[in-house]
mmCIF file of C-alpha atoms and ligand atoms in Angstrom:
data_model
loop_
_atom_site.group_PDB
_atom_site.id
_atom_site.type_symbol
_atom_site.label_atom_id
_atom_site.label_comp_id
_atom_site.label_asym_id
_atom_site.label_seq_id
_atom_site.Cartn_x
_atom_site.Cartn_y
_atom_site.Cartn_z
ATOM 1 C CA UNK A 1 -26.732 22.848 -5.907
ATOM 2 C CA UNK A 2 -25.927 22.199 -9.297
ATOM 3 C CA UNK A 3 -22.963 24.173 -9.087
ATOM 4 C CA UNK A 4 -21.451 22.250 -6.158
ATOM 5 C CA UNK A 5 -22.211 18.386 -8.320
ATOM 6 C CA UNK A 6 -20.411 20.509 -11.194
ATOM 7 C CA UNK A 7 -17.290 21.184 -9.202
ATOM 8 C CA UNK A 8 -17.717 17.597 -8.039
ATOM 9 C CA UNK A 9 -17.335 16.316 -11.050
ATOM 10 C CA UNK A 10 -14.690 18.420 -12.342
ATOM 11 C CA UNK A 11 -13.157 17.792 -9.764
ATOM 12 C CA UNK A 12 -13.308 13.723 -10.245
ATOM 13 C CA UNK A 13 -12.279 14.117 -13.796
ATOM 14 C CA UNK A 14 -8.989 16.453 -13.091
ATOM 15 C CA UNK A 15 -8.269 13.628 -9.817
ATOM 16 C CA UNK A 16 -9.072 10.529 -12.255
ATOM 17 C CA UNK A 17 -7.370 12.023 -15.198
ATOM 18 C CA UNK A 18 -4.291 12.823 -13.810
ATOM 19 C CA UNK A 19 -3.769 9.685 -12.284
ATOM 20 C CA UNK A 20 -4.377 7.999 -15.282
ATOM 21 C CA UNK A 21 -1.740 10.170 -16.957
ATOM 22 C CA UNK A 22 1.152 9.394 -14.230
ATOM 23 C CA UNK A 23 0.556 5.729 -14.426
ATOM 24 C CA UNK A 24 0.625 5.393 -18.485
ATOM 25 C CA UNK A 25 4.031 7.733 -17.991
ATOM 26 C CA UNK A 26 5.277 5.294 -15.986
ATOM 27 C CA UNK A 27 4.759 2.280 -18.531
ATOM 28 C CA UNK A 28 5.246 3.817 -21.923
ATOM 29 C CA UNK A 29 8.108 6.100 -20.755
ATOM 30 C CA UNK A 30 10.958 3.479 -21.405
ATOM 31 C CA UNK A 31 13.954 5.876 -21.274
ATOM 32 C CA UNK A 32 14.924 5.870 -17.215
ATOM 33 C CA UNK A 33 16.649 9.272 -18.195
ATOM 34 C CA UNK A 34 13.654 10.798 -19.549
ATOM 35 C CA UNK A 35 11.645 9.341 -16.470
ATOM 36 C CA UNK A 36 13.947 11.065 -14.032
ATOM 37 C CA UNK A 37 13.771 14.167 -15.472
ATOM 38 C CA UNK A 38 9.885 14.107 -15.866
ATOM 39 C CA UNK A 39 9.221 12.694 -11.995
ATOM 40 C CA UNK A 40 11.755 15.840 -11.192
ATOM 41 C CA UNK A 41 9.846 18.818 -12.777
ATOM 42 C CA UNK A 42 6.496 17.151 -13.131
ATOM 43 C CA UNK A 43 6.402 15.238 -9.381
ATOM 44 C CA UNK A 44 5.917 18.667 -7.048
ATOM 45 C CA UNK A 45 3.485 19.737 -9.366
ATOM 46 C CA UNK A 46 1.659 16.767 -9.377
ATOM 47 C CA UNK A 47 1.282 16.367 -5.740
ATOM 48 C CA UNK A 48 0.217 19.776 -5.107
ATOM 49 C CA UNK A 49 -2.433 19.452 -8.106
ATOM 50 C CA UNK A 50 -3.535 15.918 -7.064
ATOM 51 C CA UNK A 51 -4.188 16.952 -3.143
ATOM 52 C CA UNK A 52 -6.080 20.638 -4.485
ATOM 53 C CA UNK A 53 -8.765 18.103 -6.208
ATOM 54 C CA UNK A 54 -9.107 15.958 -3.953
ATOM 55 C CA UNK A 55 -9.614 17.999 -1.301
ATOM 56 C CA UNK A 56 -12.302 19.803 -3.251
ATOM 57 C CA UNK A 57 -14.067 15.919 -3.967
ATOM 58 C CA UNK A 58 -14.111 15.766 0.194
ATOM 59 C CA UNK A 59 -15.685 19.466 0.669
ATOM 60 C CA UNK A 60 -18.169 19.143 -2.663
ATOM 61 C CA UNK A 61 -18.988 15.811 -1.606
ATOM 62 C CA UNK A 62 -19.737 16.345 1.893
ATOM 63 C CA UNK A 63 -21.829 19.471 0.860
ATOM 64 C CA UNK A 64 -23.483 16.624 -1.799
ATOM 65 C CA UNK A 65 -24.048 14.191 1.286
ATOM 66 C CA UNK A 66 -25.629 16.649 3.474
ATOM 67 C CA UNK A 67 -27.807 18.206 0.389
ATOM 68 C CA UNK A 68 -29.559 14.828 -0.049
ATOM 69 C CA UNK A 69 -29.970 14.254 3.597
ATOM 70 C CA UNK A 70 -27.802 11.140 4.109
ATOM 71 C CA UNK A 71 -27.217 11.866 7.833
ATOM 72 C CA UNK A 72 -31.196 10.927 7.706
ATOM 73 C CA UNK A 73 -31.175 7.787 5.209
ATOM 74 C CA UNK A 74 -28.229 6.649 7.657
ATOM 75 C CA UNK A 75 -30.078 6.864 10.552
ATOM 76 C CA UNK A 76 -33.842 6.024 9.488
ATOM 77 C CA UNK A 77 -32.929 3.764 6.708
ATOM 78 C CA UNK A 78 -29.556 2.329 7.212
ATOM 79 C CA UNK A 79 -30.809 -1.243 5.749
ATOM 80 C CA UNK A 80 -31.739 0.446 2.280
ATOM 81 C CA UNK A 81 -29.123 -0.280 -0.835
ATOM 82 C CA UNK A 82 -28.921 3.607 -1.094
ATOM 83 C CA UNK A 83 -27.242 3.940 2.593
ATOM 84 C CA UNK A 84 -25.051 0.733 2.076
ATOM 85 C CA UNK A 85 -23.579 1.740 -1.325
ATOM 86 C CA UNK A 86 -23.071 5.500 -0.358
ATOM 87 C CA UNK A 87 -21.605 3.978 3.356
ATOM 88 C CA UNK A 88 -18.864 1.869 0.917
ATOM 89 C CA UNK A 89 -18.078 4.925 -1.227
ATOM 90 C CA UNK A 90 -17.340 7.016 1.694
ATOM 91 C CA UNK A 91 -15.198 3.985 3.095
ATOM 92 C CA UNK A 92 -13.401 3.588 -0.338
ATOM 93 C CA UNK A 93 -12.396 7.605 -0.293
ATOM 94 C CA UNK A 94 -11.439 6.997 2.841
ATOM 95 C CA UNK A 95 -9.158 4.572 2.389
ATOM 96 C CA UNK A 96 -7.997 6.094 -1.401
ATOM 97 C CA UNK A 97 -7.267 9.054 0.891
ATOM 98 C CA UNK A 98 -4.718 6.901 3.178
ATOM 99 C CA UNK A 99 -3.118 5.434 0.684
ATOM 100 C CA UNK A 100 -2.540 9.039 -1.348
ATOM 101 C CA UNK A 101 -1.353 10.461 2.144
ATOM 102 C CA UNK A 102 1.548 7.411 2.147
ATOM 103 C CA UNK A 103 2.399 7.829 -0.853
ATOM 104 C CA UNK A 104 3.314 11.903 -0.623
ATOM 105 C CA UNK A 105 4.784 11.509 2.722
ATOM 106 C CA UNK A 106 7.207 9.101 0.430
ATOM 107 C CA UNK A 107 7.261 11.150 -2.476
ATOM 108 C CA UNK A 108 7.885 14.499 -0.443
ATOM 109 C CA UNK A 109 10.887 12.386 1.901
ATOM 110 C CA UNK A 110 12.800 11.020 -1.017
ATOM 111 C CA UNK A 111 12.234 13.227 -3.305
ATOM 112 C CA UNK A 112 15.490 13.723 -5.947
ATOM 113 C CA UNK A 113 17.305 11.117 -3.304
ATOM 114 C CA UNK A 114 17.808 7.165 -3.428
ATOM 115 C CA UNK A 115 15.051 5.127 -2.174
ATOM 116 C CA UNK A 116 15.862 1.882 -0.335
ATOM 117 C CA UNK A 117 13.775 -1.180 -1.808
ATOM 118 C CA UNK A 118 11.279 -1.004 0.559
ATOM 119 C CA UNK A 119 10.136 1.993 0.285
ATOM 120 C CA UNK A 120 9.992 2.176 -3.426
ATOM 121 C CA UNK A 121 7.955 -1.454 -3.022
ATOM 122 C CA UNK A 122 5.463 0.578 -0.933
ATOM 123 C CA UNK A 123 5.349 4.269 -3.005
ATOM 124 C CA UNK A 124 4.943 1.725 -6.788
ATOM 125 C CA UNK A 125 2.385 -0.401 -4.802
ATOM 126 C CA UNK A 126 0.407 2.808 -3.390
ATOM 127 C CA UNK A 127 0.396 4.484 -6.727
ATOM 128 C CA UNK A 128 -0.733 0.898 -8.355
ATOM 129 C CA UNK A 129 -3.764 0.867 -5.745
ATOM 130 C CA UNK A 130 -4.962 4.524 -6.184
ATOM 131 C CA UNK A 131 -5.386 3.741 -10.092
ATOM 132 C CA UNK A 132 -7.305 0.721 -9.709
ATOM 133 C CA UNK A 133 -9.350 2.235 -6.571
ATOM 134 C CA UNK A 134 -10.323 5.213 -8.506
ATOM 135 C CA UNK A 135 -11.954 2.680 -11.399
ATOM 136 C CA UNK A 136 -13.982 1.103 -7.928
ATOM 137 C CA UNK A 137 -14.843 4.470 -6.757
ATOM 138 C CA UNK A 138 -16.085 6.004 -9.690
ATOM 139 C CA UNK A 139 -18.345 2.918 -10.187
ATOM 140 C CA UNK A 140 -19.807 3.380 -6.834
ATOM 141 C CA UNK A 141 -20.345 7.162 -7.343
ATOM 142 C CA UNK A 142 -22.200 6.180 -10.524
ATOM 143 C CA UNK A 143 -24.261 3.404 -8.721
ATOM 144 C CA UNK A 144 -25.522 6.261 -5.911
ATOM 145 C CA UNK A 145 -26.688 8.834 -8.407
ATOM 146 C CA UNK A 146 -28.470 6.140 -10.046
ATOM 147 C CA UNK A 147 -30.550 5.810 -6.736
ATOM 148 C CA UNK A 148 -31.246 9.199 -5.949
HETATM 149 C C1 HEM B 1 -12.092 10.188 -5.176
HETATM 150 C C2 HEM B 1 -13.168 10.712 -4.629
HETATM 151 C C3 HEM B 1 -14.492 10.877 -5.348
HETATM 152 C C4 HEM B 1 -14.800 10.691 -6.678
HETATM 153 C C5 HEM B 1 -13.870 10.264 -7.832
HETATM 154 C C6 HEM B 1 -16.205 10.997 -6.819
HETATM 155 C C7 HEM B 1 -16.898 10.966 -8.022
HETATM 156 C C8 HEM B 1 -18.222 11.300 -8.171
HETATM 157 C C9 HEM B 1 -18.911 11.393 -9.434
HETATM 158 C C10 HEM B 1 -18.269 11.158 -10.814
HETATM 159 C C11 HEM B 1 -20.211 11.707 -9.168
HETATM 160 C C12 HEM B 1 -21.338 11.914 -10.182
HETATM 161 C C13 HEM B 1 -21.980 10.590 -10.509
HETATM 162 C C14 HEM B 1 -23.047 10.712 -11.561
HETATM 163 O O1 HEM B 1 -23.526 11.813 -11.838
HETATM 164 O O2 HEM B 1 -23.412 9.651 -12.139
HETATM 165 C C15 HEM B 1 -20.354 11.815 -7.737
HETATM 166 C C16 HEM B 1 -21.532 12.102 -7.082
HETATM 167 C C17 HEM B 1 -21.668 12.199 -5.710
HETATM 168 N N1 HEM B 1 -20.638 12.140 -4.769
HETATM 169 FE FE1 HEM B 1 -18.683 11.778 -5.163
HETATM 170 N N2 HEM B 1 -16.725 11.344 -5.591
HETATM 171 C C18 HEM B 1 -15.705 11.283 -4.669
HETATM 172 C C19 HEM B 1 -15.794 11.568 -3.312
HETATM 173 C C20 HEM B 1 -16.962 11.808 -2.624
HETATM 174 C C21 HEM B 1 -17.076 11.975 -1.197
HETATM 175 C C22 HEM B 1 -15.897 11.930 -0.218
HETATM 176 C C23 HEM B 1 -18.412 12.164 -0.908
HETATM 177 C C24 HEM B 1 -19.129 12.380 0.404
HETATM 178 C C25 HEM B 1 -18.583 12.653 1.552
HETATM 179 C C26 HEM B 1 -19.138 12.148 -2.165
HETATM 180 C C27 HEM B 1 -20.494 12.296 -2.309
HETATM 181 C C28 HEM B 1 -21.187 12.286 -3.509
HETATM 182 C C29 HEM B 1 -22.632 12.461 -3.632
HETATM 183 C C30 HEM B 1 -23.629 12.658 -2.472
HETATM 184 C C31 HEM B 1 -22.920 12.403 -5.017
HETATM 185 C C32 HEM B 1 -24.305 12.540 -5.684
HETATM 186 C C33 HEM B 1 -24.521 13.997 -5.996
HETATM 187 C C34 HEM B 1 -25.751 14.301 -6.827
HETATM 188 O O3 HEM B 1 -26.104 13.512 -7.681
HETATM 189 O O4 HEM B 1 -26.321 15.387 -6.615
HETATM 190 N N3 HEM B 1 -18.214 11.917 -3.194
HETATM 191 N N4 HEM B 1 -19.126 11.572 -7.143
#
């Protein structure tokens, strides 16, 4: 099982870290030229490389989940702080994963065109709340292994 945690985690670090390298792009990267041409080549890539990992957190994870028997601590101990704090985890990828789906439905649409207000309001908001939610998530994957 080690294996599968391994790939977990790689997998967290590759999702994490490329999100945190998109968003400081998008604040140090004054030139709106330069920031074109990078959201141009680099966006596609992105995307695809973004979804591959986090589809790989859902499958490791799940495999994870079932490993340690949380259908069982769910259903004989659903009180316990283990159950809760895995329960909002699951709830926080959930909705991470919503968000992330929004925001490349947008991204794929518009891609290389002009986006009305709204939408770029919604696609800089979604991006703004899958940073911050990864901090949150990470904190609560860190807070379950610590109970195991
Ligand atoms: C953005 C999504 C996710 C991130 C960033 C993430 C991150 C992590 C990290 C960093 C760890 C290791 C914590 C440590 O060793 O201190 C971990 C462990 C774990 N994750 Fe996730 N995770 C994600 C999604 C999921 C999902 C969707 C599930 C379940 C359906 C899941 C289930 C687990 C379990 C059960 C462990 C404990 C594994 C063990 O210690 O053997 N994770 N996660």
């Amino acid at each position: 099982m080690e294996i599968v945690l391994y790939i977990h985690i790689l997998s967290a670090t590759a999702w994490v870290g490329g999100s945190l390298l998109l968003f400081a792009l998008g604040i140090f990267l004054r030139d709106k030229e330069a920031q074109k041409n990078v959201y141009k080549h680099l966006g596609p890539l992105y995307g695809y490389f973004e979804s591959f990992w986090l589809i790989t957190l859902w499958i490791t994870g799940f495999i994870l989940y079932e490993h340690h028997g949380f259908s069982g601590v769910f259903k004989y101990a659903y009180d316990s702080q283990l159950s809760q704090t895995m329960m909002q985890k699951v709830y926080l990828v959930m909705f991470l994963t919503f968000v992330t789906i929004i925001h490349l439905i947008i991204a794929i649409k518009t891609h290389q065109k002009d986006r009305s207000k709204f939408l770029t309001v919604i696609s800089r908001g979604s991006s703004l709340l899958i940073f911050l939610l990864n901090f949150v998530v990470l904190w609560f994957a860190i807070s379950v292994r610590s109970q195991l």
